[in-house]
Every structure is written in C-alpha cells, then in structure tokens.
Coordinates of C-alpha atoms and ligand atoms in Angstrom, one line a residue:
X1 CA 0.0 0.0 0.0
X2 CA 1.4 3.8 -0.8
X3 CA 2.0 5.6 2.2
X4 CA 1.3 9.3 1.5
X5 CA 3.4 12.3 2.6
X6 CA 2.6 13.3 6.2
X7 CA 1.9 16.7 7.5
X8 CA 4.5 19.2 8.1
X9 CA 4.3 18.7 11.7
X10 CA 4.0 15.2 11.7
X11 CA 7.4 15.7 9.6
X12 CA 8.8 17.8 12.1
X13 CA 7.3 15.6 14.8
X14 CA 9.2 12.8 13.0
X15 CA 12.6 14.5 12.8
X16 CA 12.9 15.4 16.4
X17 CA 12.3 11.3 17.7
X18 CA 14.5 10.6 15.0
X19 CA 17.2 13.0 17.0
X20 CA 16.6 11.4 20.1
X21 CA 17.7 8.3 18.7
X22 CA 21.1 9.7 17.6
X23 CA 22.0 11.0 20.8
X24 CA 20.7 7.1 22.5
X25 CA 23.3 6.0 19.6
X26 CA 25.9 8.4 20.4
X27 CA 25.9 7.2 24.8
X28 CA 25.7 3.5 23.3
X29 CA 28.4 3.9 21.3
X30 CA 30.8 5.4 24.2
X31 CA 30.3 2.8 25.9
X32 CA 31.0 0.4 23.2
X33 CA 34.3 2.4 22.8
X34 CA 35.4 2.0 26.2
X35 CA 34.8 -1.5 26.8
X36 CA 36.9 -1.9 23.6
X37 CA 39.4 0.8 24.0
X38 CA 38.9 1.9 20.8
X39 CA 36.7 4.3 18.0
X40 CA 34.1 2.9 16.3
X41 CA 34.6 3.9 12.6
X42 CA 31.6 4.2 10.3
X43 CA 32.4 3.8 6.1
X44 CA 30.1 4.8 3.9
X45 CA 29.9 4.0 -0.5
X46 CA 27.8 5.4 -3.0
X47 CA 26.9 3.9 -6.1
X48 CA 24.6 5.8 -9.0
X49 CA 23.9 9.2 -9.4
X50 CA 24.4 12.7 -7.5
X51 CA 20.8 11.8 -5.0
X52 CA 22.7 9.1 -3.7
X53 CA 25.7 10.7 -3.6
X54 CA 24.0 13.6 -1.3
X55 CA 21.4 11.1 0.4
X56 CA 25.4 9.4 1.7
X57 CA 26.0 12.5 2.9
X58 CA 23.3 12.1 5.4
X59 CA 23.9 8.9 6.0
X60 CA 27.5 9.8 6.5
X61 CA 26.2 12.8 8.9
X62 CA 24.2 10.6 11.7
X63 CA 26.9 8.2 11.9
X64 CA 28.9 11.3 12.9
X65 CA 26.8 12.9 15.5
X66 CA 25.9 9.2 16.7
X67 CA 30.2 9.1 17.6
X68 CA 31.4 7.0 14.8
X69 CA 34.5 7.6 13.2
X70 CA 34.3 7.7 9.5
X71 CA 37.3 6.1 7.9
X72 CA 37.9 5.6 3.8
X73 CA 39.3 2.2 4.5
X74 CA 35.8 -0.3 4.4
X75 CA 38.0 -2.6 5.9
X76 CA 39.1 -1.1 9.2
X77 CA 35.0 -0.1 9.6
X78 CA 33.1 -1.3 12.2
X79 CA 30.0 -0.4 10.2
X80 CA 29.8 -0.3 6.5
X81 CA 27.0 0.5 4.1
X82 CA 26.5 0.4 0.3
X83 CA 24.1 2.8 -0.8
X84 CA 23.1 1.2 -4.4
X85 CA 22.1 2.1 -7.7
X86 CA 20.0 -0.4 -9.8
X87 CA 19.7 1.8 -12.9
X88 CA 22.1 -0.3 -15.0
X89 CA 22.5 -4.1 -14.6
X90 CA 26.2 -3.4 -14.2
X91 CA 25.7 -1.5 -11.0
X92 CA 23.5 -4.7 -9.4
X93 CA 26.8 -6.9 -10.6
X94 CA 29.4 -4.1 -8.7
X95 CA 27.5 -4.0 -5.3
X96 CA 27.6 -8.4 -5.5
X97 CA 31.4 -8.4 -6.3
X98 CA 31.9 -5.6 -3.5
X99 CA 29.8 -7.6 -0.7
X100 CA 31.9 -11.0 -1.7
X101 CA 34.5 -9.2 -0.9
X102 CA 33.4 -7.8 2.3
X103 CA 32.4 -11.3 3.4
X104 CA 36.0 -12.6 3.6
X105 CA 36.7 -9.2 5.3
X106 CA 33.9 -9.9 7.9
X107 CA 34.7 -13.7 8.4
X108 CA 37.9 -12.8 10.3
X109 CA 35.9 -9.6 12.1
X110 CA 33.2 -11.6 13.5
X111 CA 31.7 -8.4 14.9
X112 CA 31.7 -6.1 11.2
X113 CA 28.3 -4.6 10.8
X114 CA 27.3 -4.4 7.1
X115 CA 24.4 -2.7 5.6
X116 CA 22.5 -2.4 2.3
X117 CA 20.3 0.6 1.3
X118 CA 19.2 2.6 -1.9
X119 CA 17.9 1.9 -5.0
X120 CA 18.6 -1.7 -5.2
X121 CA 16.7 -2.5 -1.7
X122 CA 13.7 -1.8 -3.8
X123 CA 13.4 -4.6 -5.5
X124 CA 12.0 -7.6 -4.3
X125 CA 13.4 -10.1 -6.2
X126 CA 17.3 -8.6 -5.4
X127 CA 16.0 -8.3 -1.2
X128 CA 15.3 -11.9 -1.7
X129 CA 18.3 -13.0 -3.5
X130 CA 20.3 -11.2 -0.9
X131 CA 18.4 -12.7 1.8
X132 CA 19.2 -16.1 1.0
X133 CA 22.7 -16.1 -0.7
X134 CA 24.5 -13.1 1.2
X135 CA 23.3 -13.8 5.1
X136 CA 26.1 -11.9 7.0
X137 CA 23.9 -8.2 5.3
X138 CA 22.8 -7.4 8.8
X139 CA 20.7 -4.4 7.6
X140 CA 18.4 -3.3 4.8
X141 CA 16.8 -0.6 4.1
X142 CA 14.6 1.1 1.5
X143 CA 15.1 4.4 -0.3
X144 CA 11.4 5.7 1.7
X145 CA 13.4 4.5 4.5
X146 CA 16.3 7.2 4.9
X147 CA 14.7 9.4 7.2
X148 CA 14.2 6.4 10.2
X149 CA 18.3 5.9 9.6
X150 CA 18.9 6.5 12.8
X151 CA 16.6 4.6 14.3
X152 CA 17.8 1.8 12.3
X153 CA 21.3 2.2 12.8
X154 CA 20.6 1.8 16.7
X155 CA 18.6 -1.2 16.6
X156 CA 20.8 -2.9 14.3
X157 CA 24.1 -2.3 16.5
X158 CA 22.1 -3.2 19.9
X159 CA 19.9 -5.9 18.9
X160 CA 22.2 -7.7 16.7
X161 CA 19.8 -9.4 14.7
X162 CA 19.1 -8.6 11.2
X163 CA 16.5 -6.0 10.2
X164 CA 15.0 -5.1 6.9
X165 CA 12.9 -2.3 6.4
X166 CA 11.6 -1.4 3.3
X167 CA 8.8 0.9 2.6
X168 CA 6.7 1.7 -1.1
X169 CA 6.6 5.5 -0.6
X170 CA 7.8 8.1 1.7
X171 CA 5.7 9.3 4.6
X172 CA 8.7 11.5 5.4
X173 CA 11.3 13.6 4.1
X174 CA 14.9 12.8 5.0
X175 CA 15.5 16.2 6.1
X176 CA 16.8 17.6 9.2
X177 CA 19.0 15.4 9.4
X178 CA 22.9 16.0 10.4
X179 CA 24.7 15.9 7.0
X180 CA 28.6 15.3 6.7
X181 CA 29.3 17.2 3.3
X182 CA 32.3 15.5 1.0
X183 CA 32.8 19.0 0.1
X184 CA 32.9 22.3 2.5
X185 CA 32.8 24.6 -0.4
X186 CA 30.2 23.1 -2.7
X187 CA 27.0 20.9 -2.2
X188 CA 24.2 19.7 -3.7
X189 CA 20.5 20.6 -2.2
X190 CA 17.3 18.3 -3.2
X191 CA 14.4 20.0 -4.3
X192 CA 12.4 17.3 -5.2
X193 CA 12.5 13.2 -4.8
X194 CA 11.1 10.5 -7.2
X195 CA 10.1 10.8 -10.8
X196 CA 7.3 10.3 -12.5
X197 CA 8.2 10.4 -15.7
X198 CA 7.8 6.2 -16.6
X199 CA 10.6 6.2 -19.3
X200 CA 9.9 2.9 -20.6
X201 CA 13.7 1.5 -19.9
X202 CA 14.0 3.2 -16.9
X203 CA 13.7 2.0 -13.0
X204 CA 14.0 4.9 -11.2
X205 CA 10.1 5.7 -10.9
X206 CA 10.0 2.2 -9.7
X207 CA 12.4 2.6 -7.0
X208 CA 12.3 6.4 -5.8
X209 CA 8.6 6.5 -6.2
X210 CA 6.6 9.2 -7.1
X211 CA 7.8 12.8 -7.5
X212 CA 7.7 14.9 -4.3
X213 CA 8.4 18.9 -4.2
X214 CA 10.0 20.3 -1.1
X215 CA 8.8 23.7 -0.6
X216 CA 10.3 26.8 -1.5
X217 CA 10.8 28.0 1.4
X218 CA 12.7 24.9 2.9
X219 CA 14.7 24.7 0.1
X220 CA 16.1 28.6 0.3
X221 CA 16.1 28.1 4.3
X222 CA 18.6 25.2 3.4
X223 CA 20.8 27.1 0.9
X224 CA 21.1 30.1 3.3
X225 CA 22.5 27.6 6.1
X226 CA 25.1 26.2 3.6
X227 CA 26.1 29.5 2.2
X228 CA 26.6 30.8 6.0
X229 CA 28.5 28.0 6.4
X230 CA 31.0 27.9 3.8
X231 CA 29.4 27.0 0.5
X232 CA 29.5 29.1 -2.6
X233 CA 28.8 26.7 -5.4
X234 CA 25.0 24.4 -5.6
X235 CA 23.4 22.2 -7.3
X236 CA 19.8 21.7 -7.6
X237 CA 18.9 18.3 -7.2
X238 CA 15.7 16.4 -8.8
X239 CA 15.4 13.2 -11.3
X240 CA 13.6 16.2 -13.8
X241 CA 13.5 19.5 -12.2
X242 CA 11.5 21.3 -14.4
X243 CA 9.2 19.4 -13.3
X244 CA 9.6 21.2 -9.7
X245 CA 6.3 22.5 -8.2
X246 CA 3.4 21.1 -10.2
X247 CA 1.7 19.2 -7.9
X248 CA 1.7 22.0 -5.4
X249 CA -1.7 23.4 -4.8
X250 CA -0.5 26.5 -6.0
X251 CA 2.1 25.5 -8.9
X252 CA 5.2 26.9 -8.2
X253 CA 7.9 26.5 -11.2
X254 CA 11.6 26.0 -11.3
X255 CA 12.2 28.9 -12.9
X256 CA 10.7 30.8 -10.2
X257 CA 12.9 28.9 -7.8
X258 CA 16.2 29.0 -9.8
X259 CA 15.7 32.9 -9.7
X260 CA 15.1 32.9 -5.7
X261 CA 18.5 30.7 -4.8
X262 CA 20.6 32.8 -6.6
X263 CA 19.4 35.5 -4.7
X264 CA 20.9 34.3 -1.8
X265 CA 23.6 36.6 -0.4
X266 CA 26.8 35.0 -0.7
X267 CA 25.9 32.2 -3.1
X268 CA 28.5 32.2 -6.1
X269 CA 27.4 29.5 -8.3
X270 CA 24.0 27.9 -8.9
X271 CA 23.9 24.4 -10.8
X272 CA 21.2 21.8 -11.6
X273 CA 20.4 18.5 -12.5
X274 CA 18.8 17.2 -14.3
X275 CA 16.5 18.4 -16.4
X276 CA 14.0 16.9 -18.6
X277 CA 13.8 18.2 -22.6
X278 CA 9.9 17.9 -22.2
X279 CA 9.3 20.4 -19.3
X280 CA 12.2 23.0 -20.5
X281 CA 10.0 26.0 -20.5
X282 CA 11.3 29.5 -22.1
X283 CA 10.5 31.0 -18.8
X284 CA 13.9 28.7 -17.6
X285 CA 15.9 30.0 -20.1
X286 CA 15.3 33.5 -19.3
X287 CA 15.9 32.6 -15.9
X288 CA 19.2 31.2 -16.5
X289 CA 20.2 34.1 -19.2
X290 CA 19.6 36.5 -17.0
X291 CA 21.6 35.2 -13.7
X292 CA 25.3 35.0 -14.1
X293 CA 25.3 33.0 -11.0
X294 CA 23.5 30.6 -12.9
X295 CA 26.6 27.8 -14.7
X296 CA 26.7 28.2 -18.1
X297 CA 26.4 24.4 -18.5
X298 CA 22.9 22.3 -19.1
X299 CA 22.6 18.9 -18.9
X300 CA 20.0 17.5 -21.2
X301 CA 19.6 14.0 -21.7
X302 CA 18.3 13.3 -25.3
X303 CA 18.9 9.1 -25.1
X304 CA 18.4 8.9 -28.9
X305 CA 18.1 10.4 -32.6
X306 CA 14.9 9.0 -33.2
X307 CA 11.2 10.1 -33.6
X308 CA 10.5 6.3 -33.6
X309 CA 12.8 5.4 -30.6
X310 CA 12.2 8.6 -28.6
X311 CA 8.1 7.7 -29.0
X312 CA 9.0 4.1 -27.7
X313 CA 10.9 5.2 -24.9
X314 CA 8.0 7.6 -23.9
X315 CA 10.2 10.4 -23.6
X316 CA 7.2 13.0 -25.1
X317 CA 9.2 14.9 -27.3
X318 CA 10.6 14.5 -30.5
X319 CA 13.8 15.4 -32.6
X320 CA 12.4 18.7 -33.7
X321 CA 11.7 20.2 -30.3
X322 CA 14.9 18.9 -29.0
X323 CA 16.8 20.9 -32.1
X324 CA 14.8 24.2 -31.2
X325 CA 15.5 24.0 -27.3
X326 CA 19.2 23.6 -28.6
X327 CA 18.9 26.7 -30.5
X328 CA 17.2 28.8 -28.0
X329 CA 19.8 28.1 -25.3
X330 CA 22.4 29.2 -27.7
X331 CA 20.7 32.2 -28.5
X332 CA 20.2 33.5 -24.9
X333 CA 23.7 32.1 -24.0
X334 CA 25.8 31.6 -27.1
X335 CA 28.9 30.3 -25.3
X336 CA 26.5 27.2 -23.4
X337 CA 27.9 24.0 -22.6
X338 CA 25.4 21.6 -23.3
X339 CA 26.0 17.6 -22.5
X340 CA 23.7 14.5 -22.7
X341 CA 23.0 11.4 -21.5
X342 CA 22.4 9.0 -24.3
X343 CA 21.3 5.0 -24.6
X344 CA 22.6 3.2 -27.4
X345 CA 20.7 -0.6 -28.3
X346 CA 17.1 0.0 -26.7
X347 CA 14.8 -2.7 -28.2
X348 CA 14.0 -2.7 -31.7
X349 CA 16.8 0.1 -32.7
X350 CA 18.1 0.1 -36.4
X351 CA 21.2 0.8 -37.8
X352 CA 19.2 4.1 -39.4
X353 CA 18.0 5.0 -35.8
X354 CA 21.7 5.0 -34.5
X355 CA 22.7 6.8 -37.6
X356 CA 20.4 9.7 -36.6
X357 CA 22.1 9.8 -33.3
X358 CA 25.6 10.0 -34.6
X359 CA 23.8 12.9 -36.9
X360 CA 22.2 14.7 -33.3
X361 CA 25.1 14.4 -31.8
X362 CA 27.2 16.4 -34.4
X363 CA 24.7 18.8 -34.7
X364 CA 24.6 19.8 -31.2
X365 CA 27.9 19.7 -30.5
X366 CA 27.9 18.2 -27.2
X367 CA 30.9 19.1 -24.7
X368 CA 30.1 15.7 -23.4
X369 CA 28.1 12.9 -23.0
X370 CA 27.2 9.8 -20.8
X371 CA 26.9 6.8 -22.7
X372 CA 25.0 3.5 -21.9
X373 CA 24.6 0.5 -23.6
X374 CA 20.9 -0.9 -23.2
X375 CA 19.9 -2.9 -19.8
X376 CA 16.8 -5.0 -19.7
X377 CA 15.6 -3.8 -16.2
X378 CA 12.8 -6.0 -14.8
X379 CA 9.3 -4.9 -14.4
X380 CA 9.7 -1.8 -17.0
X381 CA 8.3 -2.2 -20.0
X382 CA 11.2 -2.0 -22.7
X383 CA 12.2 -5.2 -20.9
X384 CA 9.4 -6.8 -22.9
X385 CA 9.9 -5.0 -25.9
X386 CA 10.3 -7.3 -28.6
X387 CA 13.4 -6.8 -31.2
X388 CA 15.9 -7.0 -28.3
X389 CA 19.1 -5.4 -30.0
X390 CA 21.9 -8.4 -29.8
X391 CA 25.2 -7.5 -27.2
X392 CA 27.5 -7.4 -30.5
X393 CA 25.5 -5.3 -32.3
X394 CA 25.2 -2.7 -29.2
X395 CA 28.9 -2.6 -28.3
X396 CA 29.7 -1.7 -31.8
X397 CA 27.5 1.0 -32.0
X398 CA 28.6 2.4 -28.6
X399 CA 32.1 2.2 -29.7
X400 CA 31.1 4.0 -32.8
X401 CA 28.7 6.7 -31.1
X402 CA 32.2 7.2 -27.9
X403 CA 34.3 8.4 -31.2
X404 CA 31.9 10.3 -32.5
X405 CA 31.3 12.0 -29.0
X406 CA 35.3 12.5 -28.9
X407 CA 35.9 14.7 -31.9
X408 CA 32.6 16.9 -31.0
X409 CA 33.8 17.3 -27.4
X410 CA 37.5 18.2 -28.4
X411 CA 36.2 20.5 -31.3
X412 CA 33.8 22.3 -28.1
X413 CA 36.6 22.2 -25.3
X414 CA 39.4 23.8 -27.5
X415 CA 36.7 27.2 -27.8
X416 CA 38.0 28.4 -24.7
X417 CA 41.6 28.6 -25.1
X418 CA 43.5 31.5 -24.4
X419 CA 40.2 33.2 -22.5
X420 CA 39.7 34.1 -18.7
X421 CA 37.4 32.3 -16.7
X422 CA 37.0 31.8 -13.3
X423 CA 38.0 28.5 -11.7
X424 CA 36.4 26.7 -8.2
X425 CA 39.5 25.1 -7.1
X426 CA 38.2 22.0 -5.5
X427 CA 41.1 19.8 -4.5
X428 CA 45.0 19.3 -4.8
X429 CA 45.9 17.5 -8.3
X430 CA 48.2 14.0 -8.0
X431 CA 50.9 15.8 -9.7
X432 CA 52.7 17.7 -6.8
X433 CA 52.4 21.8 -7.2
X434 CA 48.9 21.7 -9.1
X435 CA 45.1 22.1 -8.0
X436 CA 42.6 21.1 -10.0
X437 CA 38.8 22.9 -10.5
X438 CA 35.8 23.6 -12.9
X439 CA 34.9 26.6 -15.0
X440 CA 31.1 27.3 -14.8
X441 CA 30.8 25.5 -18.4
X442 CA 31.7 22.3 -15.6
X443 CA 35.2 22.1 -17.8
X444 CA 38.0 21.2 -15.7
X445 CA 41.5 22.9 -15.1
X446 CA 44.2 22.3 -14.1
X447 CA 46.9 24.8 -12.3
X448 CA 49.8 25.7 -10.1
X449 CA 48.8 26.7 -7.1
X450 CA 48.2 25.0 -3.2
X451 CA 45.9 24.1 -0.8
X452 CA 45.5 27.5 0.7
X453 CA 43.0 28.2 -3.0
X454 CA 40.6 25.1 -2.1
X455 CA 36.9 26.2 -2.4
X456 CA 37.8 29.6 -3.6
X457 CA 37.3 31.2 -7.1
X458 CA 39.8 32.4 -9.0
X459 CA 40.5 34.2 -12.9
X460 CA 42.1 31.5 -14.5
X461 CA 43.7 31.5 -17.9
X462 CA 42.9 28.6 -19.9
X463 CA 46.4 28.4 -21.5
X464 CA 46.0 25.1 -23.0
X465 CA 43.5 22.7 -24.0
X466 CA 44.3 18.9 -23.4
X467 CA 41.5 17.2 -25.6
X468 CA 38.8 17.1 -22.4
X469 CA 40.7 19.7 -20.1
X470 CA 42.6 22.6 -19.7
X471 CA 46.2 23.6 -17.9
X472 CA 45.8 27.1 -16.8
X473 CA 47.4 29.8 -14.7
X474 CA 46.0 32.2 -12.4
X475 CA 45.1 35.8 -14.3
X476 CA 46.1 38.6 -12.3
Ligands
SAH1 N1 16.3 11.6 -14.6 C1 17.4 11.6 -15.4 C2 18.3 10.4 -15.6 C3 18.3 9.4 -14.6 S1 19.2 7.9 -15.0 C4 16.8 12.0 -16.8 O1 15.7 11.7 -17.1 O2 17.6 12.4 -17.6 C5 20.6 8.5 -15.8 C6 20.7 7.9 -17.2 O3 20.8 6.5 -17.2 C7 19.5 8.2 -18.1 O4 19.5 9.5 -18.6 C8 19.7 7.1 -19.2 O5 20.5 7.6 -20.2 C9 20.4 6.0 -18.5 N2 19.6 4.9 -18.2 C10 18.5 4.8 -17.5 N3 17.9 3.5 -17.6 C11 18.7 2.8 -18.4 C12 18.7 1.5 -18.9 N4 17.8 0.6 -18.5 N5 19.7 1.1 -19.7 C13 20.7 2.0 -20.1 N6 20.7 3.2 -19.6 C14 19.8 3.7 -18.8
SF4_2 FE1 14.2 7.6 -15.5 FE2 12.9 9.0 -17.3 FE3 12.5 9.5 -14.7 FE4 14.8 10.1 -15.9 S1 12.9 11.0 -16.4 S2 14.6 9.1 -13.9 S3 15.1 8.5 -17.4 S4 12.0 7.7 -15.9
F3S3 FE1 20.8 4.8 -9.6 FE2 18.8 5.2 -8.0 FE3 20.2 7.3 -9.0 S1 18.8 3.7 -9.6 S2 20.9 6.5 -10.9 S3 21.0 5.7 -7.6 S4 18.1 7.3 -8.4

C-alpha cells in the first residue's frame, strides 16, 4: 500500500524522535568504545547518481553525531554500508562483487556490521536473493526508508539481529538530518524526490517513487545555512527539475525557484540537475540568461536520434523540439555547454535510428556525453519489448557513437583557449604543485597553485587545451 506524505508537523514531529535516537546511539556507542578501548569507525559507498551521492551524505552525517568515526578504509570499519544504484544491470553486478569481498573481510571480524540501502533494496526479487545467498547483510533498508536511519542504525548495532525495512513511498522527508558534506565549499541541495516520468527502460520511478516537491521555502532556508557555512557553489537536485512544483496546490515552477537561490547573499554558483527536454520551458531559459550566477552548462539527456525510438521510450518529445530547445539556449547564452545522457541498443533500434544519433550528436555539439549501452531492467516495460538489440551489435555502435562524442567534445573544449574564466578550485591535483577545479561550463582545469585556493574562485587562464581539459594559470 502507498504511504502518503505526512503533515509538516507530523514531519517535524518525526525528525525530532528521530534525533533522540542519535544522541541514545551516540551514549551507546561510548560505551561500546570503552569497553573496547577503541573508536568505532563508520564507512560509507555510494553507487549511482548525484541523490545518492548527497542522500550518503546524510547517512554519513548521523553516523557522525551518533560518535562513529568515518574512515575511507571499508576494511578497518566497524559499520559499513552500500548505498546502491540499480539503474544499469552493471551496477547490481558491482554492489555483489563488492559484498563478496566484504564477506571474507567480515569472516575474520566476526563483529563487522554491514548494511545495504538505496535503490537496489527496492526490489523484491534482489531483497530476496540477498536474503538467502548473502546472510552476514545485517541491515536493509529502502530508499522511503532514509529518514528512520537512525533509528535503524541503533537497533541494528544493539539488537544484533538482522533487520529489513523497506517501505513503497515516503511518509517523510529525509530532512533535518545532520549531513557530513564530502565538500565544505560546494553541495548539492534536493528539491524534489522520485520521478514520475515512466521512461519505458528506466527503473528509477520504480524505486524512488513518485515525485515529491520540497517547498520553497525549505529549500532557500537550506541554501542560506550552507552558504553561512561555507558554500559558494550548488546544485539543484531532482530526477527532472522542471518538473519542480506542479503538484503544489498552488504551482510553483523551477524557474521561479532557480531565480530565488541565486538571490541568496553569498551564493557564487548555482547548478542543476537534471533536467527533462519535455518540461524545458522559455520561462527557464530566461531565468538562467539573466543570472550569471547561474553555470553556463545544461545537462540534457536526449537518449536517442529517433522520432520512432524517442516515441518508444516515452520520452514526449521529438527530434524537432529537441533541435529548437538547442537553439534557444544558444541564442540566450551563445557560449552554453550543453552535455547529454544517451542509450545506445534500446529494443528494436536500427542501424538508421543509431545513424540519426551520430547525426544529433554532431549537430549539437555536445561538450560531453554519458553513454550507456541498453539494460533490460525488470518490471519496465522496454524489458518486454520485442526486437531485443543483440550485445555485438550494441557494443559496436557504442564504440562507434564514444568516437563520434570525442571529436565533438575536443572541437567544443578547445573554444576556450587563451580566455579568462573563473576556476572553483576544489582539491590538490596528484601531480605535486597543481590544483585542480571547474569553470562554470563544468570544464575542468588544471593549475599551479596549493591548498591555501581550495573552495575559492579564482580568474584562470585557460592556456591550454588537453582534448577534455585545460592547464591554466591564475590571471592577475
Ligand atoms: N532523470 C534523469 C536520468 C536518470 S538515470 C533523466 O531523465 O535524464 C541516468 C541515465 O541513465 C538516463 O538518462 C539514461 O540515459 C540512463 N539509463 C536509465 N535507464 C537505463 C537502462 N535501462 N539502460 C541503459 N541506460 C539507462
Ligand atoms: Fe528515468 Fe525518465 Fe525519470 Fe529520468 S525522467 S529518472 S530517465 S523515468
Ligand atoms: Fe541509480 Fe537510484 Fe540514482 S537507480 S541513478 S542511484 S536514483
């Protein structure tokens, strides 16, 4: 049965039992500590895409105030989780080879506590698999389930049994929460959860439910508390935020709310992600146009150059609006970066359909793109689709479709050189004496300098252009 959203003080109701049980977590643990004489350290991995990168982030945050230690060795952890991504069959086959591994870790630490959460945990048939072929999981929990983390977390290390918890739809927003940020300097902010989109390869509707709008208010509240502390770059987080604030009572749109975050004293960069061709509106171009805050870099999934394909996909938009959305970005910001995400082999794709995606993809002129080669994902429709396209035929193309990608990206990175732009320096680069960062456009650069520029913005000169990046030096 779906569970709907509860009342803004049942939420807040929620959040503040859901504190209590950190700080019970946090006295447990001390004593845990001091009969061992020891930390407990917490290790968190994220698999998939930028909401389970930030929904880690929380996870990573209550295992902080509750005392743990976080530690990048999974090994050494006391308590490890893998937040999953089911999007791909690929990632389902990474999160099995990482928990085989974890088993002869935990065989010789009798007392390792290992937990399973995210996308995957939504699917029945993977909870069961896991149930009976990979017993030492101790927890699992559902993606509707994130906000009762810490209540799970304590009954899993005090009961010491194992505990699955999996709910169909969210009752209540993982928010307020503590959040550890990977990141002082940037961070990404959800404004909405779940899709509703039905794509007909797709399994994110199935697994992140229906879409849910924070408020507007929330949201800015949010982005205010980051900015104070530290942050000058977000991103705008939502499976298709132009989508944002339709089901309100009162629509709201994204536009409207793109144009309130970047007023936000303080706030240096504004990005977002990800955003759906079919709900692009003018209004959001304007928006964008007229904020420099705002990156000059859109990410626009098309998944293929075909009417036919794009109609069997139920994407709700064809070839022609795409073309024109292209062109009125470019007109209201004629130096855009625009990337994609693009599928290559869905069912019942001829060689002439994959021709007319080698064709968009020239003619846009992407600075990149995310490729993926078909995966039958079960319970969505495509996966019945007859005319399944056969693995030889698939990898070909996707080899062919990466080259084609290659020279369109070089062609697009190599526009910058010799201009100023200015550069988030976000971390120290391998080679000793560089630091690496991102241009609004999301291109990245490398350049002399040291950890004292981390999370600051600087002019950089893009001296020289490396195929996909640049080397640069500070303009003065
Ligand atoms: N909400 C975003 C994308 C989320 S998934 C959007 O609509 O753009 C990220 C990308 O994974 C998708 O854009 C699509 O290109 C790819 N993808 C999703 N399901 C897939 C599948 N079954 N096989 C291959 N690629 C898939
Ligand atoms: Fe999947 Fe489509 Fe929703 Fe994106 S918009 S998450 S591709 S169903
Ligand atoms: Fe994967 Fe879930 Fe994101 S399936 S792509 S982690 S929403």
């Amino acid at each position: 049965m779906q569970t709907s959203l509860k009342s803004i003080e049942e939420q807040r109701a929620e959040a503040l039992r859901q504190t209590e049980f950190i700080a019970e977590t946090r006295s447990y643990v001390l004593e845990l500590e001091q009969t061992l004489g020891r930390p407990l350290k917490s290790n968190v991995t994220t698999f998939g895409c930028q909401m389970n990168a930030r929904d880690s982030e929380k996870i990573r945050g209550i295992f902080a105030a509750a005392g743990f230690q976080n530690t990048d060795n999974e090994d050494e952890a006391d308590f490890v989780i893998y937040n999953t991504c089911t999007v791909r069959e690929n990632a389902d086959q990474h999160v099995y080879g990482r928990l085989g591994h974890l088993n002869s870790v935990k065989k010789k630490k009798k007392d390792m506590v290992i937990g399973l959460c995210g996308c995957m945990m939504q699917e029945k048939h993977i909870v069961e698999k896991i149930k009976k072929s990979y017993s030492f999981v101790d927890l699992i929990f559902g993606t509707h389930n994130l906000y009762e983390f810490p209540e799970l977390l304590l009954k899993t290390i005090r009961e010491k049994k194992r505990i699955i918890e999996i709910l169909d739809s969210t009752p209540y927003l993982p928010e307020s929460l503590p959040v550890s940020r990977k990141y002082p300097f940037k961070s990404g902010v959800n404004i909405m959860y779940g899709c509703n989109n039905f794509c007909t390869y797709c399994i994110v509707p199935y697994v992140r439910g229906r879409e849910i709008s924070r408020r507007p208010e929330e949201i800015l509240q949010e982005v205010r508390n980051l900015v104070s502390d530290g942050v000058v770059e977000i991103m705008l987080l939502g499976q298709n935020v132009n989508s944002y604030g339709k089901t309100f009572e009162e629509p709201y749109s994204f536009a409207k709310l793109l144009r309130e975050v970047c007023k936000v004293p303080g706030l240096r960069r504004v990005r977002f992600m990800t955003s759906h061709p079919k709900d692009l509106s003018d209004e959001l171009i304007e928006a964008m146009a007229e904020n420099p805050l705002v990156c000059r870099h859109l990410h626009l999934p098309v998944q293929a150059g075909s009417d036919r394909l794009l109609k069997k996909m139920n994407r709700h938009y064809d070839l022609a609006h795409y073309m024109e959305l292209v062109k009125k970005l470019r007109e209201a910001m004629p130096d855009i970066s625009l990337t994609t995400d693009i599928i290559v082999g869905f069912p019942g794709e001829t060689e002439e359909d994959f021709e007319g995606t080698l064709r968009l993809v020239r003619e846009v002129g992407y600075d990149s793109a995310f490729t993926f080669i078909y995966s039958k994902r079960t319970g969505t429709p495509a996966a019945s689709m007859p005319d399944q396209v056969p693995d030889e035929v698939a990898h070909a193309r996707f080899d062919r479709l990466l080259a084609t990608i290659k020279e369109t990206a070089e062609e697009q990175c190599a526009r910058f050189e010799g201009q100023v732009h200015d550069v988030l320096v976000e971390e120290l680069n391998k080679e000793p004496g560089l630091v690496t960062g991102r241009i609004g456009h999301n291109l990245v650069v490398h350049l002399p300098g040291d950890a004292s520029m981390i999370g600051k913005i600087v002019p950089v000169r893009l001296r020289e252009c490396r195929g996909f990046y640049y080397l640069g030096e500070v303009a003065f």
